[in-house]
Short mmCIF file of C-alpha atoms and ligand atoms in Angstrom, two decimals:
data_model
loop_
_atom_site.label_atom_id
_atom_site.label_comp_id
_atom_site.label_asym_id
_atom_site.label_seq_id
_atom_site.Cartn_x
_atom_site.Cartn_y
_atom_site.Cartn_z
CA UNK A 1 12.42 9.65 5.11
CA UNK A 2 9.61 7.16 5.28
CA UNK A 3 7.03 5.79 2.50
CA UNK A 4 3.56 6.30 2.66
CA UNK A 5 0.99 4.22 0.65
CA UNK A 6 -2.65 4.92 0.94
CA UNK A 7 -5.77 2.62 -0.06
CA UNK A 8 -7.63 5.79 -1.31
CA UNK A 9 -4.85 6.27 -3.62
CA UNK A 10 -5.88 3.39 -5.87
CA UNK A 11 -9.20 4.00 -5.48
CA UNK A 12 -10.03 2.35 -2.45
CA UNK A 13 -11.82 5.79 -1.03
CA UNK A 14 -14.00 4.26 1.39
CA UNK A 15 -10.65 3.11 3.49
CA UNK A 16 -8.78 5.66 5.35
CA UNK A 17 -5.72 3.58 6.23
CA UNK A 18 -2.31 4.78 5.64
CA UNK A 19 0.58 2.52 5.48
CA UNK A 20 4.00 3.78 6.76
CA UNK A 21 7.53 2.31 6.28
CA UNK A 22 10.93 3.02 5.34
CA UNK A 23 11.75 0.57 2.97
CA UNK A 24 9.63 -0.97 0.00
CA UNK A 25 9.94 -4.26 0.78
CA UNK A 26 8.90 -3.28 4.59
CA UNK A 27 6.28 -1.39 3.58
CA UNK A 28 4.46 -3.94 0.74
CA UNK A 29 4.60 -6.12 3.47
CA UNK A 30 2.52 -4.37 5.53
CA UNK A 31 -0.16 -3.54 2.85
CA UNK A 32 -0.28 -6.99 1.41
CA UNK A 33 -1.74 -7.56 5.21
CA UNK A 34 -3.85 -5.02 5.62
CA UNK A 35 -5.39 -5.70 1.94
CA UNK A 36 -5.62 -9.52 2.85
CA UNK A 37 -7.07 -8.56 6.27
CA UNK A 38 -9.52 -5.91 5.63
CA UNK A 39 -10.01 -5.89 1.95
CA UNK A 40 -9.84 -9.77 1.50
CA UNK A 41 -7.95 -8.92 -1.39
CA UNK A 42 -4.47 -11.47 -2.22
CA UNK A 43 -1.69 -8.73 -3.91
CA UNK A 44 -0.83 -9.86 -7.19
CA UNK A 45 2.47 -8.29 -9.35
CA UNK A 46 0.06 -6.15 -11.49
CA UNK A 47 -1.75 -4.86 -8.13
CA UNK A 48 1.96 -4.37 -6.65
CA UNK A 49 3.09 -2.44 -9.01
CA UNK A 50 0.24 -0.21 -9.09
CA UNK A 51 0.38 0.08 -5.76
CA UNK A 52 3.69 1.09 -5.71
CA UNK A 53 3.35 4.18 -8.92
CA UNK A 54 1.08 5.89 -5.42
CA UNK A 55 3.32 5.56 -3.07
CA UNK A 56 4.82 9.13 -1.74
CA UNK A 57 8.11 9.80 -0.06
CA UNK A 58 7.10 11.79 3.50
ZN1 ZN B 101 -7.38 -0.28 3.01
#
């Protein structure tokens, strides 16, 4: 099983990125990056938690 969370999902459609991991922690991680590095966008708890009501189980 692994989590996917993609920027399109939260209305980002103009990114194609998908985010992979197996764990939550692992895989907020790796999308606070990617929004930091190619959204210049900081994750706050409200953006988080959105984030994570789109993420699907693969
Ligand atoms: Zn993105």
């Amino acid at each position: 099983m692994s989590l996917e969370f993609r920027c399109a999902a939260v209305g980002v459609t103009d990114c194609k990125a998908a985010t992979h991991a197996e764990t939550a922690d692992e895989l907020l991680e790796k999308v606070a990056a990617h929004a930091l590095d190619v959204h210049g966008v900081e994750l706050n708890e409200t953006l988080i938690n959105y984030a994570l009501t789109t993420v699907e189980e693969k």
